[in-house]
Amino acid sequence: MQQDRSRARQQRILDAALRVFSRKGYRDASVDEIAGESGTSKGGVYFHFPSKDVIYLQLLDRTVARLQDKIEEAMAEHDDPIAKADAALLAVLRTFDKHATLARFFMVEALGAGRQFQRRMAETRAEFAAIIREHLDAAVDQGIIDPLDTEVAAQAWFGALYEVITGWVLVRKPERLEETYAALRPLLMRSVGAEEIRLSTLIKS
Amino acid sequence: MQQDRSRARQQRILDAALRVFSRKGYRDASVDEIAGESGTSKGGVYFHFPSKDVIYLQLLDRTVARLQDKIEEAMAEHDDPIAKADAALLAVLRTFDKHATLARFFMVEALGAGRQFQRRMAETRAEFAAIIREHLDAAVDQGIIDPLDTEVAAQAWFGALYEVITGWVLVRKPERLEETYAALRPLLMRSVGAEEIRLSTLIKS
Amino acid sequence: MQQDRSRARQQRILDAALRVFSRKGYRDASVDEIAGESGTSKGGVYFHFPSKDVIYLQLLDRTVARLQDKIEEAMAEHDDPIAKADAALLAVLRTFDKHATLARFFMVEALGAGRQFQRRMAETRAEFAAIIREHLDAAVDQGIIDPLDTEVAAQAWFGALYEVITGWVLVRKPERLEETYAALRPLLMRSVGAEEIRLSTLIKS
Amino acid sequence: MQQDRSRARQQRILDAALRVFSRKGYRDASVDEIAGESGTSKGGVYFHFPSKDVIYLQLLDRTVARLQDKIEEAMAEHDDPIAKADAALLAVLRTFDKHATLARFFMVEALGAGRQFQRRMAETRAEFAAIIREHLDAAVDQGIIDPLDTEVAAQAWFGALYEVITGWVLVRKPERLEETYAALRPLLMRSVGAEEIRLSTLIKS
DNA sequence: GATGAATGAGACTTCATTCAT
DNA sequence: CATGAATGAAGTCTCATTCAT
C-alpha cells in the first residue's frame, strides 16, 4: 500500500535523523542535513513530520520503546527479582554496545538538547529507574535482600550504568562496553546487600 | 584601579552567563541576553571575552575549580581514605544544594552543549572520578576494603551521585539534596565492601 | 521549469549586485542592499550564493567573459595584427562607454576591494595584456613593426587605456569615452612604431 | 618641546597606518591595529586624529607631497622639457621601488578604498598628469615635438606607468621596478614623437 | 596626554518553516 | 507526494567612536 511506503519513508527519515542528531546534537543538526542523509528533500521531511522537535521526540520515544522491549525480553528469562534487575541492566548495556549511535544520541546529546525535551528525559529516566526499583522492592518483599531505600538504590544503579556508558561513548574505552559489566555487577549487587548470583545464569542468553 | 574594575566586570559577565546558560543551555542562550543580564552591552561582553565558547569554557573551568576546592577542603578534615572519599561526595552534594543554578549548568546542560565541549567534559568527569579512585586505592592498600576494580567503582560512585543530583535538578525532589545522602551513602559503602562509618563523624562540619 | 526560474533569479541577483558594488564598493555594499535591489530577501540571496565573496567573484568572471567576447568579436573582423589589437581596445572602450556601471565596478572598485580578490585581478590584467601582446608579437613576426619588448608594450597599452577609462569614470569627461580614442590611438601606434592605419577601416563596424 | 613630541607621535601613527592600510586596505584595517602597530592605544590615536578617514586622507596628502618633492627635485636637473617629464616618471618609479609599502597603498588600495576618497584620488591623478602635460606642452611650444593632444598623452603616460607599477606590486616581477623603465621609456618617447634622448643624461643622478 | 573599557549600530550568515510548482 | 526556492527572524561577531579614569 501507499501507507507502507509512507511508513518506510518515515522510518528512513528517523534513522537518518538519529545519525545526524547523534553526530551533531539537536541544535547543530539541520533539517537540510537530515533530509540529505535520508535521501529526501527538506519538503519531504516536512511532509512526514510537522517540525524538527517532533522528529526528535519521536526518536526519543522509539529509543525508549526499543530499550524497554529489550529489557522485558531479558527479564522474562529470570524469576529471581535481583536477577531480573540485573538482566535489565545487561540488556541495556548490550543494546548500546551494538548501537553506539543510539548510545551517543540518548546518553550524551539528549539531556542538554534543550529545555523542551527535559521533562520528557526526566520522565524517561524515572521510568527506567522504576523498572529497577520494582524488582528491588520485590526482592525486599521476598526477603532476598534487607529493606532499603529502593528509590535511591534504583537511581544509583541507573546512574552508575549511565556513567559507564557515557564514559564509553566519549572515550571509547574499553573496546567493548560489556566487559565493564563484569566489574560493575558485583558493586551493584553488594550495594543492595545481595548475594552474588552466578553470572552463568545471566549470560546464558 | 582600572584592572580591578575590569576583573569585576568579567566576574559579573561570568555570573550572568552562568545563570543564562543554566536557564537556556548553551545554544539557546544568546550573547545579547548574557549582556543584558550582566548590565553590559554586547560589545562589552566581547571586549572581555573573545567568543561565546570561551565564556562557556571559562565557566566550566571556574566551576570545576570551585568544586575541587570544596572537595579538598572537606577531605582535609579526615584521615581515613574511605571517609575522605565519602566527605568529597558530601561536599559536592552540598555545593549543588546551595547553588541549584550551578547544578543545572554543570549536570544537565554541559554534556550536550556541543561537540566542542565534550572532550573537556570527559576530562572533567575523569578528574572527579580520579579523586574518588585515589582514595579507594588507598583504602585497598591500607586493607580497609578488599581489592576491587577501583576505576569502575569510582565511575559508579560518580555516576550514582550524578544521577541523584540530576534527578533533583530536573524534578526538585527531595526538597533538600543532602537528605538523599543518608540513603545513598550506605549503598556506596556496601558497594565497595566498606564497613559503615558513623555519619556523625562526617557531618560535624 | 524551476531551473529556468532559478537561473533567472541568479541573474537578477548578479545584476543587482553589480549595481550595488559599483555604487558602493565591495565593503560598503551590504548583502541586504543587494537583496533589496534584486527584489529578493537576504535568505534568497544566500540560497543562490554561498557568500558575498562568491557573488563578487562571479561578477568578476562574468565581466571578464563578456569583455573577452566583445574583444574576440571585434578582432575577428580584421586580419592585420595591429588592427586586431587596435580593434580590441576600441571594443573595450565601447563596452564601458555603454555600461558605465560595469566600468566603475571593474576599473575603480575591483582592485582595492580586498586582498582576497587581488590575485584574481592580477590574473585578469595579465590575461588582457596577453591578448594585446599576442598580436604585437604577430606584428613583429610579420615585419609590420620593429622588434620591441612586447610584454612591457602590452602593459603600457593596457595601462593607458585603463587610465583613460578610470578618468572618465571618476570625472565623466569627456561625455563619450569613445571620443578620447581618436587622440589615444595615434599615441599607441607610434609607441610601437606602427604606421598609421586609416581609422576608417576600424570604425566601419 | 611638547609640540615636537606630539608631532613625532603623529608621525609614528601615520607610519604605522601606512603599513596597516597597505597590508589590509582601508576597510579591513582597524584602528586597533594601527594603534598597536604604532605603540599607542586606541585613545591615543583618537587624540591625534579625529577619525580613521582623516588618517587616511593625511596619508594620501603626505604621499602625494613626497612624490611631488621627488619629482621637482628630479626635474630641476634638466632643462629639456621632455627630459623633465621623463625624469619625473623615473623619480616616481624609483620612489616606489624603494618603498613597496607606499606603492601598494597608493597604487592598489587607494582607489577602491571607498567613495569618500575617490574625489581626492581623481584630483591627485589629475595633478600628476598635469605635471607631465605641462612639460609636454612646453615641448610642443619649443618645437621639440609635433603638436598633439597633450592631455590624453599625459594621461596615457601616467596610465602606462601606473600599470607597470601595479603589476610589480601585485606580482613582484621584475625584481627591480626600475629595470622595466629601460623598455618603457622608448615607448613613451615614441608615442609623442620625441627623439631618443641619451639615457646617460638622465641616470647621472 | 594616554589608556582601555564601553557602546551600539550594523555586518555576514544560518536555518526552521512555508509554499508554489 | 516531492522538490527546492523563498522568507525573515535571530545569532555571533566587528569596530569606529566616546569617555571616565
PDB file of N, CA and C in Angstrom, chain A residues 24-54:
ATOM      1  N   LYS A  24      25.799  15.499  15.714  1.00  0.00           N
ATOM      2  CA  LYS A  24      25.886  16.943  15.908  1.00  0.00           C
ATOM      3  C   LYS A  24      25.130  17.501  17.107  1.00  0.00           C
ATOM      4  N   GLY A  25      24.250  16.712  17.652  1.00  0.00           N
ATOM      5  CA  GLY A  25      23.391  17.256  18.697  1.00  0.00           C
ATOM      6  C   GLY A  25      22.178  17.942  18.075  1.00  0.00           C
ATOM      7  N   TYR A  26      21.211  18.210  18.903  1.00  0.00           N
ATOM      8  CA  TYR A  26      19.943  18.725  18.376  1.00  0.00           C
ATOM      9  C   TYR A  26      20.087  20.052  17.635  1.00  0.00           C
ATOM     10  N   ARG A  27      20.728  21.004  18.267  1.00  0.00           N
ATOM     11  CA  ARG A  27      20.777  22.340  17.684  1.00  0.00           C
ATOM     12  C   ARG A  27      21.688  22.443  16.467  1.00  0.00           C
ATOM     13  N   ASP A  28      22.753  21.716  16.490  1.00  0.00           N
ATOM     14  CA  ASP A  28      23.689  21.812  15.370  1.00  0.00           C
ATOM     15  C   ASP A  28      23.305  20.930  14.187  1.00  0.00           C
ATOM     16  N   ALA A  29      22.294  20.126  14.364  1.00  0.00           N
ATOM     17  CA  ALA A  29      21.812  19.319  13.241  1.00  0.00           C
ATOM     18  C   ALA A  29      20.782  20.134  12.468  1.00  0.00           C
ATOM     19  N   SER A  30      20.922  20.197  11.179  1.00  0.00           N
ATOM     20  CA  SER A  30      19.946  20.962  10.403  1.00  0.00           C
ATOM     21  C   SER A  30      18.986  20.025   9.680  1.00  0.00           C
ATOM     22  N   VAL A  31      17.788  20.510   9.474  1.00  0.00           N
ATOM     23  CA  VAL A  31      16.790  19.714   8.772  1.00  0.00           C
ATOM     24  C   VAL A  31      17.304  19.367   7.375  1.00  0.00           C
ATOM     25  N   ASP A  32      18.035  20.279   6.788  1.00  0.00           N
ATOM     26  CA  ASP A  32      18.642  20.017   5.486  1.00  0.00           C
ATOM     27  C   ASP A  32      19.529  18.780   5.520  1.00  0.00           C
ATOM     28  N   GLU A  33      20.303  18.676   6.569  1.00  0.00           N
ATOM     29  CA  GLU A  33      21.225  17.556   6.663  1.00  0.00           C
ATOM     30  C   GLU A  33      20.460  16.246   6.859  1.00  0.00           C
ATOM     31  N   ILE A  34      19.425  16.314   7.663  1.00  0.00           N
ATOM     32  CA  ILE A  34      18.602  15.114   7.857  1.00  0.00           C
ATOM     33  C   ILE A  34      17.970  14.709   6.532  1.00  0.00           C
ATOM     34  N   ALA A  35      17.468  15.701   5.824  1.00  0.00           N
ATOM     35  CA  ALA A  35      16.855  15.416   4.526  1.00  0.00           C
ATOM     36  C   ALA A  35      17.876  14.762   3.605  1.00  0.00           C
ATOM     37  N   GLY A  36      19.036  15.356   3.532  1.00  0.00           N
ATOM     38  CA  GLY A  36      20.086  14.803   2.681  1.00  0.00           C
ATOM     39  C   GLY A  36      20.434  13.374   3.058  1.00  0.00           C
ATOM     40  N   GLU A  37      20.636  13.166   4.340  1.00  0.00           N
ATOM     41  CA  GLU A  37      21.048  11.843   4.820  1.00  0.00           C
ATOM     42  C   GLU A  37      19.961  10.784   4.604  1.00  0.00           C
ATOM     43  N   SER A  38      18.721  11.235   4.532  1.00  0.00           N
ATOM     44  CA  SER A  38      17.642  10.257   4.342  1.00  0.00           C
ATOM     45  C   SER A  38      17.255  10.147   2.873  1.00  0.00           C
ATOM     46  N   GLY A  39      17.958  10.842   2.016  1.00  0.00           N
ATOM     47  CA  GLY A  39      17.657  10.743   0.590  1.00  0.00           C
ATOM     48  C   GLY A  39      16.362  11.420   0.188  1.00  0.00           C
ATOM     49  N   THR A  40      15.950  12.374   0.980  1.00  0.00           N
ATOM     50  CA  THR A  40      14.731  13.130   0.649  1.00  0.00           C
ATOM     51  C   THR A  40      15.092  14.601   0.523  1.00  0.00           C
ATOM     52  N   SER A  41      14.097  15.408   0.373  1.00  0.00           N
ATOM     53  CA  SER A  41      14.307  16.848   0.371  1.00  0.00           C
ATOM     54  C   SER A  41      13.721  17.429   1.650  1.00  0.00           C
ATOM     55  N   LYS A  42      14.025  18.681   1.852  1.00  0.00           N
ATOM     56  CA  LYS A  42      13.517  19.332   3.046  1.00  0.00           C
ATOM     57  C   LYS A  42      11.989  19.270   3.067  1.00  0.00           C
ATOM     58  N   GLY A  43      11.405  19.557   1.942  1.00  0.00           N
ATOM     59  CA  GLY A  43       9.952  19.468   1.847  1.00  0.00           C
ATOM     60  C   GLY A  43       9.442  18.088   2.215  1.00  0.00           C
ATOM     61  N   GLY A  44      10.184  17.087   1.792  1.00  0.00           N
ATOM     62  CA  GLY A  44       9.799  15.717   2.110  1.00  0.00           C
ATOM     63  C   GLY A  44       9.761  15.471   3.606  1.00  0.00           C
ATOM     64  N   VAL A  45      10.750  15.946   4.273  1.00  0.00           N
ATOM     65  CA  VAL A  45      10.793  15.774   5.720  1.00  0.00           C
ATOM     66  C   VAL A  45       9.565  16.430   6.348  1.00  0.00           C
ATOM     67  N   TYR A  46       9.273  17.650   5.872  1.00  0.00           N
ATOM     68  CA  TYR A  46       8.155  18.375   6.470  1.00  0.00           C
ATOM     69  C   TYR A  46       6.799  17.814   6.054  1.00  0.00           C
ATOM     70  N   PHE A  47       6.810  16.972   5.055  1.00  0.00           N
ATOM     71  CA  PHE A  47       5.544  16.301   4.740  1.00  0.00           C
ATOM     72  C   PHE A  47       5.249  15.233   5.794  1.00  0.00           C
ATOM     73  N   HIS A  48       6.294  14.558   6.227  1.00  0.00           N
ATOM     74  CA  HIS A  48       6.101  13.460   7.158  1.00  0.00           C
ATOM     75  C   HIS A  48       6.118  13.885   8.615  1.00  0.00           C
ATOM     76  N   PHE A  49       6.768  14.975   8.891  1.00  0.00           N
ATOM     77  CA  PHE A  49       6.857  15.433  10.286  1.00  0.00           C
ATOM     78  C   PHE A  49       6.568  16.930  10.350  1.00  0.00           C
ATOM     79  N   PRO A  50       5.828  17.333  11.363  1.00  0.00           N
ATOM     80  CA  PRO A  50       5.446  18.744  11.423  1.00  0.00           C
ATOM     81  C   PRO A  50       6.591  19.676  11.833  1.00  0.00           C
ATOM     82  N   SER A  51       7.582  19.151  12.513  1.00  0.00           N
ATOM     83  CA  SER A  51       8.662  20.032  12.949  1.00  0.00           C
ATOM     84  C   SER A  51       9.871  19.214  13.387  1.00  0.00           C
ATOM     85  N   LYS A  52      10.949  19.914  13.528  1.00  0.00           N
ATOM     86  CA  LYS A  52      12.188  19.271  13.969  1.00  0.00           C
ATOM     87  C   LYS A  52      12.021  18.699  15.377  1.00  0.00           C
ATOM     88  N   ASP A  53      11.362  19.450  16.233  1.00  0.00           N
ATOM     89  CA  ASP A  53      11.093  18.971  17.587  1.00  0.00           C
ATOM     90  C   ASP A  53      10.447  17.603  17.587  1.00  0.00           C
ATOM     91  N   VAL A  54       9.441  17.482  16.746  1.00  0.00           N
ATOM     92  CA  VAL A  54       8.664  16.242  16.751  1.00  0.00           C
ATOM     93  C   VAL A  54       9.519  15.064  16.300  1.00  0.00           C
TER      94      VAL A  54
END
